[in-house]
Coordinates of N, CA and C and ligand atoms in Angstrom, one line a residue:
M1 N 6.1 -26.0 29.8 CA 6.8 -26.0 28.5 C 7.9 -25.0 28.6
E2 N 9.1 -25.4 28.1 CA 10.2 -24.5 28.1 C 9.8 -23.2 27.3
Q3 N 10.3 -22.1 27.7 CA 9.9 -20.8 27.1 C 10.2 -20.8 25.6
R4 N 11.4 -21.4 25.2 CA 11.7 -21.3 23.8 C 10.8 -22.2 22.9
E5 N 10.1 -23.1 23.5 CA 9.2 -23.9 22.7 C 7.7 -23.4 22.7
Q6 N 7.5 -22.2 23.3 CA 6.2 -21.6 23.3 C 5.9 -21.0 21.9
P7 N 4.7 -20.8 21.6 CA 4.4 -20.2 20.3 C 4.8 -18.7 20.2
I8 N 4.9 -18.3 18.9 CA 5.1 -16.8 18.6 C 3.7 -16.2 18.3
G9 N 3.3 -15.2 18.9 CA 2.1 -14.5 18.6 C 2.2 -13.5 17.5
V10 N 1.3 -13.5 16.5 CA 1.3 -12.6 15.4 C 0.0 -11.9 15.4
F11 N 0.0 -10.6 15.3 CA -1.3 -9.9 15.4 C -1.5 -8.9 14.2
D12 N -2.7 -8.8 13.7 CA -3.0 -7.7 12.8 C -4.4 -7.2 13.0
S13 N -4.7 -6.1 12.5 CA -6.1 -5.5 12.6 C -7.1 -6.5 12.0
G14 N -6.6 -7.4 11.1 CA -7.5 -8.3 10.4 C -6.7 -9.4 9.7
L15 N -6.9 -9.5 8.4 CA -6.3 -10.7 7.7 C -4.9 -10.3 7.1
G16 N -4.6 -9.0 6.9 CA -3.4 -8.6 6.2 C -2.1 -9.2 6.8
G17 N -2.0 -9.3 8.1 CA -0.8 -9.8 8.7 C -0.5 -11.2 8.3
I18 N -1.4 -11.9 7.7 CA -1.1 -13.2 7.2 C 0.1 -13.2 6.2
S19 N 0.2 -12.0 5.5 CA 1.3 -11.9 4.5 C 2.7 -11.9 5.3
V20 N 2.7 -11.3 6.5 CA 3.9 -11.3 7.4 C 4.1 -12.7 8.0
L21 N 3.0 -13.3 8.4 CA 3.0 -14.6 9.0 C 3.7 -15.6 8.0
R22 N 3.3 -15.5 6.8 CA 3.9 -16.4 5.8 C 5.4 -16.2 5.7
A23 N 5.9 -15.0 5.7 CA 7.3 -14.8 5.7 C 8.0 -15.3 7.0
C24 N 7.3 -15.2 8.1 CA 7.9 -15.7 9.4 C 7.9 -17.3 9.3
T25 N 6.9 -17.9 8.9 CA 6.9 -19.4 8.9 C 7.9 -19.9 7.8
A26 N 8.1 -19.1 6.7 CA 9.1 -19.6 5.8 C 10.5 -19.5 6.3
L27 N 10.8 -18.5 7.1 CA 12.1 -18.3 7.7 C 12.3 -19.2 9.0
L28 N 11.3 -19.4 9.7 CA 11.4 -20.2 11.0 C 10.4 -21.4 11.0
P29 N 10.6 -22.3 10.1 CA 9.6 -23.4 9.9 C 9.4 -24.3 11.1
Q30 N 10.3 -24.3 12.1 CA 10.2 -25.2 13.2 C 9.4 -24.5 14.3
E31 N 9.1 -23.2 14.2 CA 8.3 -22.5 15.3 C 6.8 -22.7 15.2
D32 N 6.1 -22.7 16.3 CA 4.7 -22.7 16.3 C 4.2 -21.2 16.3
F33 N 3.2 -20.9 15.6 CA 2.7 -19.5 15.5 C 1.2 -19.5 15.8
L34 N 0.8 -18.4 16.5 CA -0.6 -18.2 16.9 C -0.9 -16.8 16.3
F35 N -1.8 -16.8 15.3 CA -2.2 -15.6 14.6 C -3.5 -15.1 15.1
F36 N -3.6 -13.9 15.6 CA -4.8 -13.3 15.9 C -5.2 -12.1 15.0
G37 N -6.3 -12.2 14.3 CA -6.7 -11.1 13.5 C -8.0 -10.5 14.1
D38 N -7.9 -9.1 14.2 CA -9.0 -8.4 14.9 C -10.0 -7.9 13.8
S39 N -10.5 -8.8 13.0 CA -11.3 -8.4 11.9 C -12.6 -7.7 12.3
A40 N -13.1 -8.0 13.5 CA -14.3 -7.3 14.0 C -14.1 -5.8 14.1
N41 N -12.9 -5.4 14.3 CA -12.6 -3.9 14.5 C -11.8 -3.3 13.3
A42 N -11.6 -4.1 12.3 CA -10.9 -3.6 11.1 C -11.8 -2.7 10.3
P43 N -11.3 -1.7 9.6 CA -9.9 -1.3 9.5 C -9.5 -0.4 10.7
Y44 N -8.3 -0.6 11.1 CA -7.7 0.3 12.1 C -7.2 1.6 11.5
G45 N -6.9 1.6 10.2 CA -6.2 2.7 9.6 C -7.1 3.9 9.5
E46 N -8.4 3.8 9.7 CA -9.2 5.0 9.6 C -9.8 5.3 11.0
K47 N -9.3 4.7 12.1 CA -9.7 5.0 13.4 C -8.9 6.1 14.1
S48 N -9.3 6.5 15.3 CA -8.4 7.5 16.0 C -7.2 6.8 16.6
L49 N -6.2 7.6 16.9 CA -5.0 7.0 17.5 C -5.4 6.3 18.8
A50 N -6.2 6.9 19.6 CA -6.6 6.4 20.9 C -7.3 5.0 20.8
Q51 N -8.2 4.9 19.8 CA -8.8 3.6 19.5 C -7.8 2.6 19.1
V52 N -6.9 2.9 18.2 CA -6.0 1.9 17.7 C -5.1 1.5 18.9
R53 N -4.7 2.4 19.7 CA -3.9 2.0 20.9 C -4.6 1.1 21.8
R54 N -5.8 1.4 22.1 CA -6.6 0.5 23.0 C -6.8 -0.9 22.4
L55 N -7.1 -1.0 21.1 CA -7.3 -2.3 20.5 C -6.0 -3.1 20.4
T56 N -5.0 -2.4 20.1 CA -3.7 -3.1 19.9 C -3.2 -3.7 21.3
I57 N -3.4 -2.9 22.3 CA -3.0 -3.4 23.7 C -3.8 -4.6 24.1
A58 N -5.1 -4.5 23.8 CA -6.0 -5.6 24.1 C -5.6 -6.9 23.3
A59 N -5.3 -6.7 22.1 CA -4.9 -7.9 21.2 C -3.6 -8.5 21.7
V60 N -2.7 -7.7 22.1 CA -1.4 -8.3 22.6 C -1.6 -8.9 23.9
D61 N -2.5 -8.4 24.8 CA -2.8 -9.0 26.1 C -3.4 -10.4 25.8
R62 N -4.2 -10.4 24.8 CA -4.9 -11.7 24.5 C -3.9 -12.8 24.1
L63 N -2.9 -12.4 23.3 CA -1.9 -13.3 22.9 C -1.0 -13.7 24.1
L64 N -0.7 -12.7 24.9 CA 0.2 -13.0 26.1 C -0.5 -14.0 27.1
A65 N -1.8 -13.8 27.2 CA -2.6 -14.7 28.1 C -2.5 -16.2 27.6
Q66 N -2.2 -16.4 26.3 CA -2.1 -17.7 25.8 C -0.6 -18.2 25.8
G67 N 0.3 -17.5 26.5 CA 1.6 -17.9 26.7 C 2.6 -17.8 25.5
V68 N 2.5 -16.8 24.7 CA 3.4 -16.6 23.6 C 4.8 -16.1 24.1
K69 N 5.8 -16.5 23.4 CA 7.2 -16.1 23.8 C 7.7 -14.8 23.2
A70 N 6.9 -14.4 22.2 CA 7.3 -13.1 21.4 C 6.0 -12.7 20.7
V71 N 6.0 -11.4 20.3 CA 4.8 -10.9 19.6 C 5.3 -10.1 18.4
V72 N 4.7 -10.5 17.2 CA 5.0 -9.7 16.0 C 3.7 -8.9 15.7
V73 N 3.9 -7.6 15.7 CA 2.7 -6.7 15.4 C 2.8 -6.5 13.9
A74 N 2.0 -7.4 13.2 CA 2.1 -7.5 11.8 C 1.1 -6.5 11.1
C75 N 1.2 -5.3 11.6 CA 0.3 -4.2 11.2 C 1.1 -2.9 11.3
N76 N 1.2 -2.2 10.2 CA 2.0 -1.0 10.2 C 1.2 0.1 11.0
T77 N -0.1 0.1 10.9 CA -0.9 1.0 11.6 C -0.7 0.9 13.1
A78 N -0.9 -0.4 13.6 CA -0.8 -0.6 15.1 C 0.6 -0.4 15.5
T79 N 1.6 -0.7 14.7 CA 3.0 -0.5 15.1 C 3.2 1.0 15.3
S80 N 2.8 1.8 14.3 CA 3.1 3.3 14.4 C 2.3 3.9 15.6
A81 N 1.2 3.3 15.9 CA 0.4 3.9 17.0 C 0.8 3.5 18.4
A82 N 1.3 2.2 18.5 CA 1.4 1.7 19.9 C 2.6 0.9 20.2
I83 N 3.6 0.7 19.3 CA 4.7 -0.2 19.6 C 5.5 0.3 20.8
H84 N 5.7 1.6 21.0 CA 6.4 2.1 22.1 C 5.7 1.8 23.4
L85 N 4.4 1.9 23.4 CA 3.6 1.6 24.6 C 3.7 0.1 25.0
L86 N 3.7 -0.7 24.0 CA 3.8 -2.2 24.2 C 5.2 -2.5 24.8
R87 N 6.2 -1.9 24.2 CA 7.6 -2.2 24.8 C 7.7 -1.6 26.2
Q88 N 7.1 -0.5 26.5 CA 7.2 0.0 27.9 C 6.5 -0.9 28.8
A89 N 5.3 -1.5 28.4 CA 4.5 -2.3 29.3 C 5.2 -3.7 29.4
H90 N 5.9 -4.2 28.4 CA 6.5 -5.5 28.5 C 8.0 -5.5 28.1
P91 N 8.8 -4.9 29.0 CA 10.2 -4.7 28.6 C 11.0 -6.0 28.3
D92 N 10.6 -7.1 28.8 CA 11.4 -8.4 28.6 C 10.9 -9.2 27.4
L93 N 9.8 -8.8 26.9 CA 9.2 -9.6 25.8 C 9.7 -9.1 24.4
P94 N 10.2 -10.0 23.6 CA 10.5 -9.6 22.2 C 9.3 -9.1 21.5
I95 N 9.2 -7.9 21.1 CA 8.1 -7.3 20.4 C 8.6 -6.8 19.0
I96 N 8.2 -7.3 17.9 CA 8.7 -6.9 16.6 C 7.6 -6.2 15.9
G97 N 7.8 -5.0 15.4 CA 6.8 -4.3 14.7 C 7.2 -4.3 13.2
I98 N 6.3 -3.7 12.4 CA 6.6 -3.6 11.0 C 6.5 -2.1 10.6
E99 N 7.3 -1.7 9.7 CA 7.2 -0.3 9.2 C 7.4 -0.3 7.7
P100 N 6.8 0.6 7.0 CA 7.0 0.6 5.5 C 8.5 0.5 5.1
A101 N 8.7 -0.3 4.1 CA 10.1 -0.6 3.7 C 10.7 0.6 2.9
V102 N 10.7 1.8 3.4 CA 11.2 3.0 2.7 C 12.7 2.9 2.5
K103 N 13.4 2.4 3.6 CA 14.8 2.3 3.5 C 15.4 1.5 2.3
P104 N 15.0 0.3 2.2 CA 15.6 -0.5 1.0 C 15.2 0.1 -0.3
A105 N 14.0 0.7 -0.4 CA 13.6 1.3 -1.7 C 14.4 2.5 -2.0
A106 N 14.5 3.4 -1.0 CA 15.2 4.7 -1.2 C 16.7 4.5 -1.4
L107 N 17.3 3.5 -0.7 CA 18.8 3.3 -0.8 C 19.2 2.5 -2.1
D108 N 18.2 1.9 -2.7 CA 18.5 1.1 -3.9 C 19.2 2.0 -5.0
V109 N 20.3 1.6 -5.5 CA 21.0 2.5 -6.4 C 20.1 2.8 -7.6
G110 N 20.1 4.1 -7.9 CA 19.3 4.6 -9.1 C 17.8 4.8 -8.7
S111 N 17.4 4.5 -7.5 CA 16.0 4.8 -7.2 C 15.8 6.2 -6.9
S112 N 15.0 6.9 -7.6 CA 14.8 8.3 -7.4 C 13.4 8.7 -6.9
S113 N 12.4 7.9 -7.2 CA 11.1 8.2 -6.8 C 10.4 7.0 -6.2
V114 N 9.9 7.1 -5.0 CA 9.4 6.0 -4.2 C 8.0 6.4 -3.7
I115 N 7.0 5.6 -4.1 CA 5.6 5.9 -3.6 C 5.4 4.9 -2.4
V116 N 4.9 5.5 -1.3 CA 4.6 4.6 -0.1 C 3.1 4.6 0.0
M117 N 2.5 3.4 -0.2 CA 1.1 3.2 0.0 C 0.9 2.7 1.4
A118 N 0.0 3.4 2.2 CA -0.3 3.0 3.6 C -1.6 3.5 4.0
T119 N -2.0 3.2 5.2 CA -3.3 3.7 5.7 C -3.2 5.1 6.1
P120 N -4.3 5.9 6.1 CA -4.2 7.3 6.5 C -3.6 7.5 7.9
L121 N -3.9 6.5 8.8 CA -3.3 6.7 10.2 C -1.8 6.5 10.2
T122 N -1.3 5.5 9.4 CA 0.1 5.3 9.4 C 0.8 6.5 8.8
I123 N 0.3 7.1 7.8 CA 0.9 8.2 7.1 C 0.9 9.5 8.0
R124 N -0.2 9.6 8.8 CA -0.3 10.8 9.7 C 0.7 10.7 10.8
E125 N 1.0 9.5 11.3 CA 1.7 9.4 12.5 C 3.2 9.8 12.4
D126 N 3.7 10.3 13.5 CA 5.1 10.8 13.6 C 6.1 9.8 13.2
K127 N 5.9 8.5 13.6 CA 6.9 7.5 13.3 C 7.1 7.4 11.8
Y128 N 6.1 7.4 11.0 CA 6.3 7.3 9.5 C 6.8 8.6 9.0
Q129 N 6.4 9.8 9.5 CA 6.9 11.0 9.0 C 8.4 11.2 9.2
K130 N 8.8 10.7 10.3 CA 10.3 10.7 10.6 C 11.0 9.8 9.7
L131 N 10.4 8.6 9.4 CA 11.1 7.6 8.5 C 11.2 8.2 7.1
A132 N 10.1 8.8 6.6 CA 10.1 9.3 5.3 C 11.1 10.5 5.2
A133 N 11.2 11.3 6.3 CA 12.1 12.5 6.3 C 13.6 12.0 6.3
A134 N 13.8 10.8 6.9 CA 15.2 10.3 7.1 C 15.8 10.0 5.7
F135 N 14.9 9.7 4.7 CA 15.4 9.2 3.4 C 15.1 10.2 2.3
C136 N 14.7 11.4 2.7 CA 14.2 12.4 1.6 C 15.4 12.9 0.8
H137 N 16.7 12.7 1.3 CA 17.8 13.1 0.5 C 18.2 12.0 -0.5
E138 N 17.8 10.8 -0.2 CA 18.2 9.6 -1.1 C 17.2 9.5 -2.2
A139 N 15.9 9.9 -1.9 CA 14.9 9.6 -2.9 C 13.7 10.6 -2.7
N140 N 12.9 10.8 -3.7 CA 11.7 11.6 -3.6 C 10.7 10.6 -3.0
V141 N 10.4 10.7 -1.7 CA 9.5 9.8 -1.1 C 8.0 10.4 -1.1
I142 N 7.2 9.8 -1.8 CA 5.8 10.3 -2.0 C 4.8 9.4 -1.2
S143 N 4.2 10.1 -0.2 CA 3.3 9.3 0.7 C 1.9 9.3 0.1
L144 N 1.3 8.1 0.0 CA 0.0 7.9 -0.6 C -0.9 7.2 0.3
P145 N -1.8 8.0 1.0 CA -2.8 7.3 1.9 C -3.8 6.6 1.0
C146 N -4.2 5.4 1.4 CA -5.1 4.6 0.6 C -6.4 4.2 1.4
P147 N -7.2 5.2 1.7 CA -8.4 4.9 2.5 C -9.3 3.9 1.8
G148 N -9.7 2.9 2.5 CA -10.7 1.9 1.9 C -10.0 0.7 1.3
L149 N -8.7 0.7 1.0 CA -8.1 -0.4 0.3 C -7.9 -1.6 1.2
A150 N -7.5 -1.4 2.5 CA -7.4 -2.6 3.4 C -8.8 -3.2 3.6
E151 N -9.8 -2.4 3.6 CA -11.2 -2.9 3.8 C -11.6 -3.8 2.6
M152 N -11.2 -3.4 1.4 CA -11.5 -4.2 0.2 C -10.8 -5.6 0.4
V153 N -9.6 -5.6 0.7 CA -8.8 -6.9 0.9 C -9.5 -7.7 2.0
E154 N -9.8 -7.0 3.1 CA -10.5 -7.7 4.2 C -11.8 -8.4 3.8
G155 N -12.4 -7.7 2.8 CA -13.7 -8.3 2.3 C -13.5 -9.3 1.2
G156 N -12.3 -9.6 0.9 CA -12.0 -10.7 -0.1 C -11.9 -10.2 -1.5
L157 N -11.8 -8.9 -1.7 CA -11.7 -8.3 -3.0 C -10.3 -8.3 -3.5
F158 N -9.8 -9.2 -4.3 CA -8.4 -9.2 -4.7 C -8.3 -8.9 -6.2
D159 N -9.4 -8.7 -6.8 CA -9.3 -8.5 -8.3 C -10.7 -7.9 -8.7
G160 N -10.8 -7.6 -10.0 CA -12.1 -7.2 -10.5 C -12.2 -5.7 -10.7
P161 N -13.3 -5.2 -11.3 CA -13.5 -3.8 -11.8 C -13.5 -2.8 -10.6
V162 N -14.1 -3.2 -9.5 CA -14.1 -2.2 -8.4 C -12.7 -1.9 -7.9
L163 N -11.9 -2.9 -7.7 CA -10.6 -2.7 -7.3 C -9.8 -2.0 -8.3
D164 N -9.9 -2.4 -9.6 CA -9.2 -1.7 -10.7 C -9.5 -0.2 -10.8
G165 N -10.8 0.1 -10.6 CA -11.3 1.5 -10.7 C -10.6 2.3 -9.5
Y166 N -10.7 1.7 -8.3 CA -10.1 2.4 -7.2 C -8.6 2.7 -7.4
L167 N -7.9 1.7 -7.9 CA -6.4 1.8 -8.1 C -6.1 2.8 -9.2
Q168 N -6.9 2.7 -10.3 CA -6.6 3.7 -11.4 C -6.8 5.1 -11.0
D169 N -7.8 5.4 -10.1 CA -8.0 6.7 -9.6 C -6.9 7.1 -8.7
L170 N -6.5 6.2 -7.9 CA -5.4 6.5 -6.9 C -4.1 6.8 -7.6
F171 N -3.8 6.1 -8.7 CA -2.5 6.3 -9.4 C -2.6 7.4 -10.5
L172 N -3.7 8.0 -10.7 CA -3.9 9.0 -11.8 C -2.8 10.1 -11.7
P173 N -2.5 10.6 -10.5 CA -1.5 11.7 -10.5 C -0.1 11.3 -10.9
F174 N 0.1 10.0 -11.1 CA 1.5 9.6 -11.4 C 1.6 9.1 -12.8
R175 N 0.6 9.4 -13.6 CA 0.6 8.8 -15.0 C 1.8 9.3 -15.8
Y176 N 2.2 10.5 -15.6 CA 3.3 11.0 -16.4 C 4.6 11.2 -15.6
C177 N 4.7 10.5 -14.4 CA 5.9 10.6 -13.6 C 6.6 9.3 -13.7
S178 N 8.0 9.5 -13.5 CA 8.7 8.2 -13.5 C 8.9 7.8 -12.1
V179 N 8.5 6.6 -11.8 CA 8.5 6.0 -10.4 C 9.3 4.7 -10.4
D180 N 10.2 4.6 -9.4 CA 11.0 3.4 -9.4 C 10.4 2.3 -8.5
Y181 N 9.9 2.7 -7.3 CA 9.4 1.8 -6.4 C 8.0 2.1 -5.8
I182 N 7.2 1.1 -5.6 CA 6.1 1.2 -4.7 C 6.3 0.4 -3.5
V183 N 6.2 1.1 -2.3 CA 6.4 0.4 -1.0 C 5.0 0.1 -0.5
L184 N 4.7 -1.2 -0.2 CA 3.4 -1.6 0.3 C 3.5 -1.4 1.8
G185 N 3.0 -0.3 2.3 CA 3.1 0.1 3.8 C 1.9 -0.3 4.6
C186 N 1.2 -1.4 4.2 CA 0.1 -1.9 4.9 C 0.1 -3.4 4.6
T187 N 0.0 -4.2 5.6 CA 0.2 -5.7 5.4 C -1.0 -6.3 4.6
H188 N -2.1 -5.6 4.4 CA -3.1 -6.1 3.6 C -2.8 -6.0 2.1
Y189 N -1.9 -5.0 1.7 CA -1.7 -4.7 0.3 C -1.0 -5.8 -0.5
P190 N -0.1 -6.6 0.1 CA 0.6 -7.7 -0.7 C -0.4 -8.6 -1.4
F191 N -1.6 -8.8 -0.8 CA -2.6 -9.7 -1.4 C -3.2 -9.1 -2.7
V192 N -3.0 -7.8 -2.9 CA -3.5 -7.2 -4.2 C -2.3 -6.6 -5.0
R193 N -1.1 -7.2 -4.8 CA 0.1 -6.8 -5.4 C 0.0 -6.8 -7.0
R194 N -0.7 -7.9 -7.5 CA -0.8 -8.0 -8.9 C -1.7 -6.9 -9.5
A195 N -2.8 -6.7 -8.8 CA -3.7 -5.6 -9.3 C -3.0 -4.2 -9.2
I196 N -2.2 -4.0 -8.2 CA -1.4 -2.8 -8.1 C -0.5 -2.6 -9.2
A197 N 0.3 -3.7 -9.5 CA 1.2 -3.7 -10.6 C 0.5 -3.4 -12.0
R198 N -0.6 -4.1 -12.2 CA -1.3 -3.9 -13.4 C -1.9 -2.5 -13.6
N199 N -2.4 -2.0 -12.5 CA -3.1 -0.7 -12.7 C -2.2 0.5 -12.6
F200 N -0.9 0.2 -12.2 CA 0.0 1.4 -12.1 C 0.3 1.9 -13.5
G201 N 0.3 0.9 -14.4 CA 0.4 1.4 -15.8 C 1.8 1.6 -16.3
Q202 N 2.8 1.4 -15.5 CA 4.2 1.4 -16.0 C 5.0 0.5 -15.1
P203 N 6.1 -0.1 -15.6 CA 6.9 -1.0 -14.8 C 7.4 -0.4 -13.6
V204 N 7.3 -1.1 -12.4 CA 7.7 -0.5 -11.2 C 8.1 -1.7 -10.2
A205 N 9.1 -1.5 -9.4 CA 9.4 -2.5 -8.4 C 8.5 -2.3 -7.2
I206 N 7.9 -3.4 -6.7 CA 7.0 -3.4 -5.6 C 7.6 -4.2 -4.4
I207 N 7.7 -3.5 -3.3 CA 8.3 -4.3 -2.1 C 7.4 -4.0 -0.9
D208 N 7.5 -5.0 0.1 CA 6.8 -4.8 1.3 C 7.8 -5.2 2.5
G209 N 7.4 -5.0 3.7 CA 8.3 -5.2 4.8 C 8.3 -6.5 5.5
S210 N 7.6 -7.5 4.9 CA 7.4 -8.8 5.6 C 8.6 -9.6 5.8
E211 N 9.5 -9.6 4.8 CA 10.7 -10.4 5.0 C 11.7 -9.8 6.0
G212 N 11.8 -8.5 5.9 CA 12.6 -7.7 6.9 C 12.1 -8.0 8.3
T213 N 10.8 -8.0 8.5 CA 10.2 -8.3 9.8 C 10.5 -9.7 10.3
A214 N 10.4 -10.6 9.4 CA 10.7 -12.0 9.7 C 12.2 -12.2 10.1
R215 N 13.1 -11.5 9.4 CA 14.5 -11.5 9.8 C 14.7 -10.9 11.2
Q216 N 14.0 -9.8 11.4 CA 14.2 -9.2 12.7 C 13.6 -10.1 13.8
L217 N 12.6 -10.8 13.6 CA 12.0 -11.7 14.6 C 13.1 -12.8 14.9
R218 N 13.7 -13.4 13.8 CA 14.7 -14.4 14.0 C 15.9 -13.9 14.8
R219 N 16.4 -12.6 14.4 CA 17.5 -12.0 15.2 C 17.2 -11.9 16.7
Q220 N 16.0 -11.4 17.0 CA 15.6 -11.1 18.4 C 15.5 -12.4 19.2
L221 N 14.9 -13.4 18.5 CA 14.7 -14.7 19.2 C 16.1 -15.3 19.5
D222 N 17.0 -15.2 18.5 CA 18.3 -15.8 18.6 C 19.1 -15.0 19.7
A223 N 19.0 -13.7 19.7 CA 19.7 -12.9 20.7 C 19.3 -13.3 22.1
Q224 N 18.0 -13.7 22.3 CA 17.5 -14.0 23.6 C 17.5 -15.5 23.9
G225 N 18.1 -16.2 23.1 CA 18.1 -17.7 23.3 C 16.7 -18.3 23.2
L226 N 15.8 -17.7 22.4 CA 14.5 -18.2 22.3 C 14.1 -18.9 21.1
L227 N 15.1 -19.3 20.2 CA 14.7 -20.1 19.0 C 14.4 -21.5 19.4
S228 N 13.3 -22.0 18.9 CA 12.9 -23.4 19.2 C 14.0 -24.4 18.7
Q229 N 14.2 -25.4 19.5 CA 15.3 -26.4 19.2 C 14.7 -27.6 18.6
R230 N 13.4 -27.6 18.4 CA 12.7 -28.8 17.9 C 13.1 -29.1 16.5
Q231 N 13.0 -30.3 16.0 CA 13.3 -30.6 14.6 C 12.0 -30.7 13.8
R232 N 10.9 -30.9 14.4 CA 9.7 -31.1 13.7 C 9.1 -29.8 13.1
P233 N 8.3 -29.9 12.0 CA 7.7 -28.6 11.5 C 6.8 -28.0 12.5
G234 N 6.8 -26.7 12.6 CA 5.9 -26.0 13.5 C 4.5 -26.0 13.1
T235 N 3.6 -25.5 13.9 CA 2.2 -25.4 13.6 C 1.7 -24.0 13.5
V236 N 0.6 -23.7 12.8 CA 0.0 -22.4 12.7 C -1.4 -22.5 13.2
T237 N -1.8 -21.7 14.1 CA -3.2 -21.6 14.6 C -3.7 -20.2 14.4
F238 N -5.0 -20.2 13.8 CA -5.6 -18.9 13.6 C -6.7 -18.7 14.6
Q239 N -6.7 -17.4 15.0 CA -7.9 -16.9 15.9 C -8.3 -15.6 15.2
N240 N -9.6 -15.3 15.4 CA -10.1 -14.1 14.8 C -11.3 -13.6 15.7
S241 N -11.3 -12.3 15.9 CA -12.5 -11.7 16.6 C -13.8 -11.9 15.8
R242 N -13.6 -12.2 14.5 CA -14.8 -12.6 13.7 C -14.6 -14.0 13.3
P243 N -15.2 -15.0 14.0 CA -15.0 -16.4 13.6 C -15.3 -16.7 12.2
D244 N -16.2 -16.0 11.5 CA -16.5 -16.3 10.1 C -15.3 -16.0 9.2
K245 N -14.2 -15.4 9.7 CA -13.0 -15.0 8.9 C -12.0 -16.1 9.0
L246 N -12.2 -17.2 9.7 CA -11.2 -18.2 9.9 C -10.9 -19.0 8.6
T247 N -12.0 -19.3 7.8 CA -11.8 -20.0 6.6 C -10.9 -19.2 5.6
M248 N -11.3 -17.9 5.6 CA -10.5 -17.0 4.7 C -9.1 -16.9 5.2
S249 N -8.8 -17.0 6.5 CA -7.5 -16.9 7.0 C -6.6 -18.0 6.4
H250 N -7.2 -19.2 6.4 CA -6.5 -20.4 5.8 C -6.3 -20.2 4.3
T251 N -7.3 -19.7 3.7 CA -7.2 -19.5 2.2 C -6.0 -18.5 1.9
L252 N -6.0 -17.4 2.7 CA -4.9 -16.4 2.4 C -3.5 -17.0 2.7
F253 N -3.5 -17.8 3.8 CA -2.2 -18.4 4.1 C -1.6 -19.2 3.0
H254 N -2.5 -19.8 2.2 CA -2.0 -20.7 1.1 C -2.1 -20.0 -0.3
M255 N -2.6 -18.7 -0.3 CA -2.8 -18.1 -1.6 C -1.5 -17.7 -2.3
D256 N -1.5 -17.8 -3.6 CA -0.4 -17.4 -4.4 C -0.6 -15.9 -4.7
F257 N 0.3 -15.0 -4.1 CA 0.1 -13.6 -4.4 C 1.4 -12.9 -4.7
Ligands
DGL1 N1 -2.9 -4.2 8.0 C1 -2.8 -2.9 8.6 C2 -1.5 -2.2 8.3 O1 -0.5 -2.9 8.0 C3 -3.9 -2.0 8.5 C4 -5.2 -2.3 7.9 C5 -6.3 -1.6 8.6 O2 -6.6 -0.4 8.3 O3 -6.9 -2.2 9.5 O4 -1.4 -1.1 8.3

């Protein structure tokens, strides 16, 4: 098969990356996608850096063994831990990572306070700390680690009193603050966007990095002459280290969120 007609591999620690996959398929409907979720090892965001690096490298190797022409690391945590190692190991492969959408939020005119929700590991890592520092003159960037939240989404909790209670506690310190943006810095969080909006308790713009990542994927494929030339609609194939998560993968792919 010609290289440009090979599938695009998309990877996440679990199901969250399906929010990015959706943006990619919307922008590149003629491409074939192979999504691998490592739900057996989720959540990555509360593991050590060394563990996340090892798991991410193994997941990307698994996609490469199936002949993908590009890899989207649809996980902020894995991106911050391992994207540079992946690029070193595969210099010719388009590898697209995701990072919290701090830039568009901070640069939006009139935005003065931006909360970034992400996993503890993403927030701890240097990559995110540098990103937040780069925009600290444009906005007050508040980093909010959310231990346990990706796990709830992974477990299919998109609504209900447990999630509401978690979010209300999380947002308590901001009750009397004026906040312009919430950045969803973990690919699991878009699936609970409505619960986040409701429990924040004041009107706030909520953004994530999935569309920016999809655009970056298209740019890189185009630059390398790797865009599919087929006219037919592409396919989406799901794989998961926990086969019992495959049904849920399809549900999330079609979910309205
Ligand atoms: N979806 C991942 C991210 O974007 C992390 C979830 C996890 O902790 O496994 O950061």
